[in-house]
Amino acid sequence: MANLNIKATNGHTYDAIVIGSGISGGWAAKELCEKGLKTLLLERGRNVEHVKDYTTATLHPWEFKHRLNNPEQDKLEDPVQSGAYDESSKHFFVRDKEHPYIQEKPFSWIRGYQVGGRSLTWGRQCYRLSDLDFEANAKDGHGVDWPIRYQDIAPWYDYVEQFAGISGQAEGLPHLPDGQFLPPMELNCLEQHVREQLKQKYNDRLLTIARVANLSQGHNNRGPCQYRNLCHRGCPFGGYFSSNGATLPAAMATGNLTLRPFSIVTEIIYDKNTRKASGVRIIDAETKESMEYHARIIFLNASTIASAAILLKSVSDAFPNGLGNSNDMVGRHLMDHHFKVGAMGEYKGFKDQYYAGRRPAGIYIPRFRNVNEATRRTDYVRGFGYQGYAEREAWMDNFKMPGYGDQFKKDLTNPGKWVMWLGAWGEMLPYADNRVTLSPSDTDKWGQPLVRISFDIKDNEKAMRKDMRSSAEEMLEMSGLTNISGFDYNYTGGECVHEMGTVRMGHDPKTSVLNKWNQLHEVPNVFVTDGSCMTSSATQNPSLTYMALTARACDHAVQLLKKNEL
């Protein structure tokens, strides 16, 4: 340990260090603090305080200069991020010019560098994976076998759902396991109609209300949801789950948490004598001062691409290609969900019916392809699920309506026709050449090597997309909708903001980076529990699985510490 800063060792030592304060990092901080560990939480961006820093949360559309539209200047300066933000949420996303990266093939890397990370702006959809997902790689030979099965994670799904608060409807589907649900939000009349039609016309289709981390009733001193559907601005009511509103206050309440924003982690420090990590080295984002912090265990939760980059930057004599990367697996098998394909249609009835509020959740149609022999496809493996909604069109949908004066205003404010939109979210296979690497020459303003991303969908996903579109068209038609139009908007990698893989779990240290407890095979006191740990992508939104894996890994880490095995 001769290379370590002695002053830092004396003054900067904790039981645990967590890198990143987003959905999984917030959970790691909460769990480790509640188990009695003095924990340092490092966040590369600014501090965001719950409620106080949700500066746009209560503003009306007319109080924004551009009425919630992104001006052309934003699109020019933020070509990537502006695809994800609007005028009310721009401050929760990075600036592209300040945080460049290299797109070897097109990939939208959406980022929120602040305390809470993207837990402030996520879509909140929460679905469990099942053994259909955990066994898929082993059964069809794509990727490596997951080192866990549903029974390993099921109690941890229970645990995180009970804390976070997930509203949803139990449906009894084996391949989409039910959870610990708060009361479900209500389907509107057209969604209920389509649910009933799918039940009648198919024996393998189900439409249910989305399972979301929005509180349908008060829960754990938070909420309930106010049905404003302004979640991406930050919720002053605590009506949805975020690090800022839920896990970080719990961690703070223990007295064991030290939060350090503006901390860019440049590497995890490896001690070749103990064969463990001894700490992390950071650069202060504001002063550019370098310093070190030390701990017995380290949880890496910087997000899929950033966590891979931190491991790749952590080079030493023992790991010349990056920490835990002797097998050249770190950065490989980057996945996302491919989407922006589906259909929409119109419905002639229900003209006397409407709905109240702005429900912050749509509908979900779980996977029905390649679930069993009866649903086996010959043109592709794996499957997809649908998210969507039905609504009555509003004035924004008919802004080209002709007219003026009182009658024109009345026409604009009358509810329009009923329409329904279905969009598919498809599983992507883990490909070794979809990967994250570091530039050998280009650096950012902090002197850190730029991330390079190479990513595309391949023949399996392209074949799936045809079915994703045609199945949506067919279901709407079978449900009595008319004027149906299918769409495929040429998805670009990363746009779904479900990036995962790059530091995958597995049985074999030769073909994976993490073991079944999310520990680096080669450095057992480093745990990685964000999206990078995923061995396959499944079709479901993945954040709930990150939460459950994080809580499970924290429990295991503390058990090992108590036995002096770390």
XYZ file of C-alpha atoms in Angstrom:
566
model
C 0.000 0.000 0.000
C 3.016 2.233 -0.385
C 1.382 4.114 -3.252
C -1.469 5.341 -1.046
C -1.762 8.806 0.386
C -1.185 8.331 4.156
C -3.027 11.518 5.040
C -6.055 10.342 3.070
C -5.876 6.920 4.671
C -6.052 8.443 8.147
C -8.837 10.908 7.468
C -10.821 9.367 4.627
C -11.666 5.878 5.853
C -15.153 4.353 5.964
C -16.690 0.893 6.319
C -18.190 1.092 2.830
C -18.067 3.304 -0.241
C -20.955 3.516 -2.718
C -20.255 5.030 -6.139
C -23.357 6.635 -7.640
C -26.612 7.771 -6.018
C -29.200 6.657 -8.557
C -31.736 3.878 -8.108
C -29.270 1.127 -7.181
C -26.731 3.354 -5.412
C -29.465 4.820 -3.226
C -30.522 1.320 -2.254
C -26.915 0.332 -1.460
C -26.503 3.404 0.759
C -29.754 2.682 2.607
C -29.018 -1.003 3.187
C -25.404 -0.571 4.279
C -26.201 2.355 6.592
C -29.127 0.518 8.178
C -26.840 -2.454 8.822
C -24.530 -0.169 10.804
C -21.789 0.584 8.284
C -20.283 4.052 8.110
C -20.876 4.666 4.421
C -19.520 7.248 1.984
C -21.788 7.930 -1.009
C -19.952 9.503 -3.940
C -21.916 11.334 -6.642
C -20.192 13.005 -9.578
C -22.869 15.683 -9.979
C -24.503 18.367 -7.841
C -26.633 17.852 -4.769
C -30.400 17.817 -5.295
C -32.444 18.186 -2.121
C -35.876 16.571 -2.023
C -38.689 19.103 -2.647
C -36.464 22.204 -2.374
C -34.676 21.540 -5.667
C -37.702 20.472 -7.711
C -37.829 23.990 -9.067
C -40.330 23.378 -11.901
C -42.623 20.914 -10.094
C -45.550 23.288 -9.594
C -45.233 25.502 -12.675
C -48.012 25.721 -15.273
C -47.273 25.201 -18.992
C -47.675 28.930 -19.700
C -45.018 29.766 -17.102
C -42.324 28.236 -19.307
C -40.757 30.490 -21.917
C -41.215 27.957 -24.708
C -44.384 26.317 -23.317
C -42.461 23.061 -22.560
C -41.019 22.762 -26.063
C -37.285 22.480 -26.624
C -36.012 25.403 -28.712
C -33.764 24.720 -31.698
C -30.764 25.954 -29.694
C -31.249 23.133 -27.182
C -31.479 20.558 -29.952
C -28.248 21.881 -31.456
C -26.317 22.034 -28.189
C -27.802 18.848 -26.664
C -28.463 16.576 -29.657
C -28.606 13.495 -27.391
C -30.082 14.704 -24.099
C -32.749 16.919 -25.691
C -34.355 13.749 -27.002
C -35.137 12.855 -23.377
C -35.864 16.170 -21.654
C -38.321 18.998 -22.062
C -38.177 22.545 -20.732
C -39.364 21.391 -17.294
C -36.731 18.662 -16.766
C -33.658 19.903 -18.661
C -31.836 20.659 -15.387
C -31.896 16.941 -14.479
C -29.870 15.964 -17.568
C -26.227 16.579 -18.460
C -25.092 18.973 -21.166
C -23.732 17.106 -24.165
C -20.930 19.604 -24.771
C -19.650 19.317 -21.198
C -19.800 15.501 -21.146
C -18.783 14.228 -24.596
C -18.421 10.603 -25.611
C -17.595 8.812 -28.862
C -20.336 7.060 -30.827
C -18.523 4.489 -32.947
C -22.041 3.464 -33.958
C -25.063 5.610 -33.025
C -25.979 5.326 -29.343
C -27.890 7.831 -27.200
C -26.291 7.841 -23.754
C -28.893 9.640 -21.607
C -27.464 10.820 -18.288
C -28.436 12.700 -15.141
C -25.406 13.683 -13.069
C -26.886 14.736 -9.731
C -27.767 13.249 -6.367
C -30.567 10.857 -7.223
C -29.308 10.360 -10.758
C -32.004 9.166 -13.145
C -34.228 7.997 -10.278
C -35.655 11.528 -10.565
C -36.665 11.078 -14.212
C -37.235 7.325 -14.698
C -40.409 5.813 -16.145
C -41.231 3.994 -12.845
C -42.451 0.768 -14.487
C -41.660 -2.160 -12.170
C -41.895 -5.779 -13.333
C -40.292 -8.899 -11.949
C -38.188 -11.212 -14.085
C -39.088 -14.912 -13.972
C -37.300 -18.162 -14.687
C -38.378 -17.768 -18.315
C -35.796 -14.953 -18.256
C -33.203 -16.393 -15.861
C -33.087 -19.703 -17.797
C -33.206 -18.251 -21.312
C -29.467 -18.013 -21.980
C -28.834 -21.585 -20.863
C -31.754 -22.918 -22.907
C -31.185 -21.208 -26.251
C -27.411 -20.755 -26.041
C -27.245 -16.963 -26.357
C -25.004 -15.464 -23.664
C -23.936 -17.270 -20.493
C -26.196 -18.791 -17.860
C -27.454 -16.533 -15.090
C -25.946 -17.710 -11.770
C -29.292 -17.169 -10.027
C -32.897 -18.268 -10.478
C -36.202 -16.677 -9.515
C -36.281 -18.352 -6.083
C -32.965 -16.626 -5.232
C -34.297 -13.135 -5.867
C -38.035 -13.515 -5.111
C -37.740 -12.617 -1.389
C -35.684 -9.565 -2.359
C -38.318 -8.464 -4.856
C -40.775 -8.689 -1.931
C -38.434 -6.660 0.247
C -37.814 -3.763 -2.128
C -41.427 -3.583 -3.309
C -42.679 -3.271 0.266
C -40.386 -0.302 0.847
C -40.656 1.425 -2.538
C -44.421 1.088 -2.975
C -45.546 -0.489 -6.270
C -49.144 -0.144 -7.411
C -50.413 -2.955 -9.603
C -52.878 -5.757 -10.266
C -52.098 -9.414 -9.482
C -52.724 -11.514 -12.591
C -51.302 -14.951 -11.773
C -48.955 -15.185 -14.764
C -45.996 -17.518 -14.119
C -43.694 -15.611 -16.503
C -44.602 -12.206 -15.014
C -44.704 -12.961 -11.274
C -47.044 -10.940 -9.083
C -45.544 -8.733 -6.390
C -46.327 -6.934 -3.159
C -48.759 -4.434 -4.646
C -50.521 -1.326 -3.460
C -54.029 -1.003 -4.966
C -53.922 -0.772 -8.781
C -54.699 2.383 -10.684
C -57.851 2.164 -12.826
C -58.079 1.314 -16.499
C -60.244 3.735 -18.449
C -63.277 2.493 -20.402
C -61.466 1.839 -23.708
C -58.556 0.078 -21.985
C -61.069 -2.086 -20.091
C -62.837 -2.846 -23.378
C -59.575 -3.934 -25.049
C -58.698 -6.058 -21.991
C -62.013 -7.903 -22.332
C -61.644 -8.294 -26.105
C -58.140 -9.763 -25.791
C -59.426 -12.264 -23.214
C -62.175 -13.346 -25.606
C -60.124 -13.462 -28.819
C -56.839 -14.955 -27.519
C -55.838 -17.555 -24.973
C -52.347 -16.108 -24.510
C -52.898 -12.322 -24.191
C -53.561 -10.176 -21.168
C -53.906 -6.415 -20.769
C -53.283 -5.126 -17.246
C -52.682 -1.770 -15.607
C -48.995 -0.843 -15.518
C -47.120 -1.818 -12.364
C -45.506 1.409 -11.291
C -43.579 2.925 -8.381
C -46.340 5.535 -8.011
C -48.204 5.425 -4.718
C -51.935 4.826 -5.146
C -52.211 5.472 -1.400
C -49.926 7.012 1.249
C -47.009 4.684 2.014
C -43.990 4.924 4.352
C -44.732 8.600 5.066
C -44.792 9.423 1.352
C -47.475 10.327 -1.144
C -50.031 9.527 -2.323
C -49.666 10.296 -6.026
C -51.613 13.413 -7.037
C -52.311 12.226 -10.622
C -50.474 15.186 -12.131
C -48.211 13.047 -14.358
C -45.330 15.486 -13.882
C -43.017 12.906 -12.290
C -39.956 13.840 -14.367
C -39.831 17.231 -12.625
C -39.338 15.637 -9.183
C -42.337 15.000 -6.923
C -42.797 17.323 -3.916
C -45.443 14.907 -2.577
C -43.118 11.893 -2.593
C -45.725 10.245 -4.802
C -43.202 8.098 -6.657
C -40.045 6.253 -5.670
C -36.723 8.072 -6.044
C -33.438 7.992 -4.177
C -34.079 11.545 -2.989
C -37.585 10.855 -1.707
C -37.111 7.368 -0.225
C -33.767 5.561 0.139
C -31.448 8.495 0.871
C -33.638 9.926 3.675
C -33.661 6.418 5.204
C -29.867 6.256 4.940
C -29.470 9.748 6.405
C -31.756 8.882 9.327
C -29.229 6.284 10.561
C -26.490 8.869 11.090
C -24.134 6.576 9.140
C -24.195 8.301 5.747
C -21.665 10.777 4.390
C -22.753 12.200 1.036
C -20.133 13.783 -1.205
C -21.403 15.335 -4.440
C -19.122 16.689 -7.204
C -16.935 13.568 -6.864
C -15.752 12.059 -10.138
C -14.368 8.579 -9.473
C -11.264 8.079 -11.587
C -10.374 4.592 -10.370
C -10.855 1.896 -7.786
C -7.531 1.325 -6.010
C -6.291 -2.280 -5.913
C -3.915 -3.661 -3.280
C -2.016 -6.576 -4.812
C -0.881 -7.775 -1.358
C -4.390 -8.336 -0.027
C -5.856 -8.968 -3.506
C -8.667 -6.612 -2.654
C -9.664 -3.064 -3.414
C -8.518 -0.629 -0.750
C -10.469 2.431 -1.834
C -11.236 4.867 -4.627
C -9.531 7.859 -6.147
C -11.644 10.853 -7.108
C -11.352 14.260 -8.717
C -13.412 17.058 -7.215
C -15.563 18.191 -10.168
C -15.345 21.848 -9.136
C -11.756 22.253 -7.848
C -10.202 19.386 -9.878
C -8.336 18.366 -6.727
C -7.483 14.650 -6.529
C -8.039 12.680 -3.325
C -8.518 9.151 -2.021
C -11.079 7.426 0.184
C -10.767 3.974 1.721
C -13.168 1.264 2.809
C -13.482 -2.473 3.334
C -16.172 -2.887 0.701
C -17.033 -0.902 -2.411
C -20.359 -0.869 -4.237
C -20.060 0.338 -7.829
C -23.397 1.806 -8.956
C -22.411 4.527 -11.392
C -24.782 3.139 -14.108
C -24.112 0.551 -16.797
C -21.750 2.461 -19.069
C -20.092 4.564 -16.368
C -19.456 1.542 -14.116
C -17.773 -0.332 -16.964
C -15.683 2.757 -17.699
C -14.564 3.064 -14.048
C -13.420 -0.575 -14.039
C -11.608 -0.073 -17.360
C -9.855 3.032 -15.967
C -8.759 1.152 -12.822
C -5.505 -0.234 -14.193
C -2.623 -1.630 -12.156
C 0.205 -4.133 -12.503
C -2.239 -6.880 -11.536
C -4.977 -5.611 -13.890
C -3.388 -3.867 -16.889
C -6.701 -4.007 -18.813
C -8.886 -2.764 -15.983
C -10.024 -4.045 -12.603
C -11.546 -7.528 -12.760
C -11.011 -7.620 -16.521
C -8.409 -10.340 -17.036
C -10.883 -12.102 -19.356
C -11.616 -8.980 -21.497
C -15.312 -9.178 -20.574
C -15.752 -5.739 -18.967
C -17.614 -3.441 -21.347
C -18.945 -6.224 -23.565
C -22.548 -7.437 -24.034
C -24.126 -3.985 -23.811
C -27.905 -4.313 -24.151
C -30.928 -2.026 -24.255
C -34.588 -2.663 -25.044
C -35.405 -1.945 -28.665
C -38.679 -0.077 -29.002
C -40.340 2.761 -31.006
C -42.424 0.197 -32.897
C -46.123 -0.644 -32.566
C -49.498 0.689 -33.729
C -52.333 3.066 -32.901
C -55.993 3.214 -33.792
C -59.303 4.989 -33.210
C -62.459 3.812 -31.439
C -65.926 5.040 -32.413
C -67.753 4.451 -29.113
C -67.680 5.767 -25.520
C -68.392 9.329 -26.655
C -70.260 9.938 -23.403
C -67.324 8.830 -21.215
C -64.173 10.531 -19.987
C -61.663 10.155 -17.113
C -60.394 12.249 -14.213
C -56.855 13.373 -13.503
C -53.654 12.548 -15.336
C -52.818 8.977 -14.466
C -49.001 8.567 -14.432
C -49.185 5.007 -15.757
C -50.397 3.284 -18.891
C -51.236 -0.349 -19.614
C -49.046 -3.421 -20.002
C -49.463 -6.478 -22.228
C -46.929 -9.065 -21.009
C -44.849 -11.192 -23.340
C -46.753 -13.880 -25.259
C -44.130 -15.111 -27.770
C -41.698 -17.993 -27.112
C -43.236 -18.536 -23.684
C -43.842 -22.247 -24.325
C -43.996 -24.704 -27.229
C -47.415 -23.436 -28.297
C -46.059 -19.899 -28.716
C -42.711 -20.848 -30.269
C -41.521 -18.737 -33.196
C -39.157 -19.956 -35.888
C -37.957 -16.511 -37.033
C -36.545 -15.207 -33.730
C -35.860 -16.135 -30.088
C -37.054 -14.351 -26.899
C -39.932 -11.886 -26.991
C -41.464 -8.496 -26.218
C -44.157 -6.817 -24.146
C -46.368 -3.827 -24.870
C -46.891 -0.599 -23.012
C -49.580 1.795 -24.078
C -52.635 3.846 -23.201
C -56.064 4.913 -24.415
C -57.170 8.538 -24.296
C -59.503 11.083 -25.744
C -57.637 13.452 -28.008
C -57.081 16.967 -26.642
C -56.527 20.313 -28.360
C -52.803 19.572 -28.773
C -53.708 16.662 -31.053
C -55.874 18.946 -33.221
C -53.916 22.178 -33.212
C -54.494 22.596 -36.978
C -58.264 22.738 -36.477
C -59.677 25.654 -38.542
C -61.729 28.445 -36.982
C -61.655 31.438 -34.623
C -63.694 33.089 -31.863
C -65.963 31.533 -29.236
C -66.981 28.526 -31.300
C -63.349 27.768 -32.085
C -62.502 27.799 -28.350
C -65.400 25.458 -27.614
C -64.324 23.088 -30.373
C -60.759 23.061 -29.019
C -61.830 22.310 -25.455
C -64.279 19.530 -26.329
C -62.794 16.059 -25.809
C -61.796 14.522 -29.136
C -62.148 10.962 -30.373
C -60.930 7.930 -28.419
C -57.558 6.609 -29.578
C -55.270 3.852 -28.341
C -51.506 3.561 -28.687
C -49.505 0.341 -28.261
C -45.711 0.361 -28.233
C -43.552 -2.757 -27.961
C -40.444 -3.183 -25.807
C -38.289 -6.016 -27.169
C -35.578 -8.172 -25.628
C -32.098 -7.769 -27.049
C -29.570 -10.577 -27.058
C -26.148 -10.090 -25.407
C -23.627 -9.596 -28.232
C -19.906 -9.434 -27.423
C -19.271 -6.691 -30.002
C -21.880 -4.360 -28.551
C -19.445 -2.833 -26.168
C -17.975 0.046 -24.189
C -14.271 0.890 -24.461
C -12.080 3.882 -23.585
C -10.454 6.230 -26.054
C -6.645 5.932 -25.906
C -6.199 9.632 -26.763
C -9.334 11.760 -26.236
C -10.122 13.130 -22.767
C -12.757 15.314 -21.102
C -12.086 18.543 -19.194
C -11.148 16.535 -16.090
C -8.526 14.590 -18.033
C -10.564 11.389 -18.082
C -10.540 9.195 -21.210
C -13.698 9.489 -23.280
C -16.023 6.521 -23.422
C -16.468 4.889 -26.821
C -19.699 3.020 -27.548
C -20.261 0.595 -30.413
C -23.790 -0.807 -30.580
C -26.449 -2.016 -32.989
C -29.374 -4.402 -33.172
C -28.943 -7.523 -35.255
C -31.034 -9.981 -37.287
C -32.888 -11.466 -34.304
C -34.138 -8.065 -33.173
C -34.972 -6.978 -36.739
C -37.117 -10.088 -37.268
C -38.793 -9.480 -33.895
C -39.647 -5.879 -34.823
C -41.821 -7.019 -37.734
C -43.872 -9.117 -35.329
C -43.931 -6.313 -32.741
C -45.628 -4.058 -35.281
C -47.990 -6.548 -36.910
C -49.135 -8.020 -33.573
C -50.031 -4.533 -32.304
C -52.019 -3.830 -35.458
C -53.808 -7.166 -35.178
C -54.740 -6.756 -31.484
C -56.195 -3.285 -32.069
C -58.189 -4.552 -35.050
C -59.469 -7.581 -33.105
C -60.567 -5.180 -30.346
C -62.761 -3.180 -32.704
C -60.531 -0.184 -33.387
C -60.378 1.370 -36.842
C -58.075 3.606 -38.893
C -55.148 1.566 -37.512
C -51.635 2.654 -38.404
C -48.497 0.712 -37.560
C -45.178 2.451 -36.993
C -41.456 1.731 -36.727
C -39.460 4.848 -35.920
C -35.999 3.390 -36.461
C -34.836 2.914 -32.905
C -31.298 4.056 -32.045
C -29.464 2.241 -29.242
C -29.778 3.843 -25.813
C -33.002 5.728 -26.561
C -34.943 3.395 -24.249
C -32.575 4.341 -21.371
C -32.536 0.680 -20.318
C -28.852 0.117 -20.988
C -27.508 -2.938 -19.193
C -24.864 -5.656 -19.426
C -21.110 -4.759 -19.623
C -20.185 -6.317 -16.227
C -22.308 -9.429 -16.348
C -22.987 -12.042 -13.684
C -22.144 -15.688 -14.358
C -20.853 -18.968 -12.970
C -17.519 -19.035 -14.814
C -14.797 -16.409 -14.157
C -13.571 -16.981 -17.723
C -16.826 -15.777 -19.309
C -18.324 -13.391 -16.743
C -17.203 -10.594 -14.417
C -19.432 -11.062 -11.348
C -20.483 -14.074 -9.295
C -23.999 -14.848 -8.058
C -23.623 -12.299 -5.232
C -22.586 -9.481 -7.616
C -18.946 -9.633 -6.457
C -16.110 -9.252 -8.938
C -14.750 -12.764 -9.442
C -11.222 -11.413 -9.121
C -11.763 -8.739 -6.433
C -14.316 -10.034 -3.919
C -14.804 -6.820 -1.922
C -16.065 -4.934 -4.984
C -19.788 -5.367 -5.708
C -21.541 -4.147 -8.869
C -25.346 -4.067 -8.667
C -26.498 -1.517 -11.227
C -27.653 -2.362 -14.746
C -24.182 -3.451 -15.785
C -24.581 -6.730 -13.856
C -27.410 -8.025 -16.075
C -26.688 -11.269 -17.922
C -29.652 -10.905 -20.285
C -32.117 -8.089 -20.835
C -35.494 -9.886 -20.661
C -38.432 -7.784 -21.911
C -39.419 -6.118 -18.643
C -38.297 -2.714 -17.417
C -35.193 -3.579 -15.398
C -34.929 -1.122 -12.470
C -36.867 -3.259 -9.978
C -34.375 -6.080 -10.574
C -31.448 -3.712 -9.892
C -33.072 -2.773 -6.573
C -33.605 -6.404 -5.539
C -30.093 -7.487 -6.556
C -28.628 -4.533 -4.648
C -30.479 -5.314 -1.400
C -29.488 -8.993 -1.738
C -25.812 -8.172 -2.362
C -25.684 -5.730 0.576
C -27.054 -8.403 2.890
C -24.418 -10.864 1.679
C -21.595 -8.304 1.919
C -22.389 -7.518 5.545
C -22.559 -11.231 6.396
C -19.074 -11.677 4.886
C -17.765 -8.668 6.816
C -19.076 -10.103 10.080
C -17.225 -13.356 9.337
C -14.063 -11.408 8.473
C -14.144 -12.913 4.994
C -13.638 -9.579 3.207
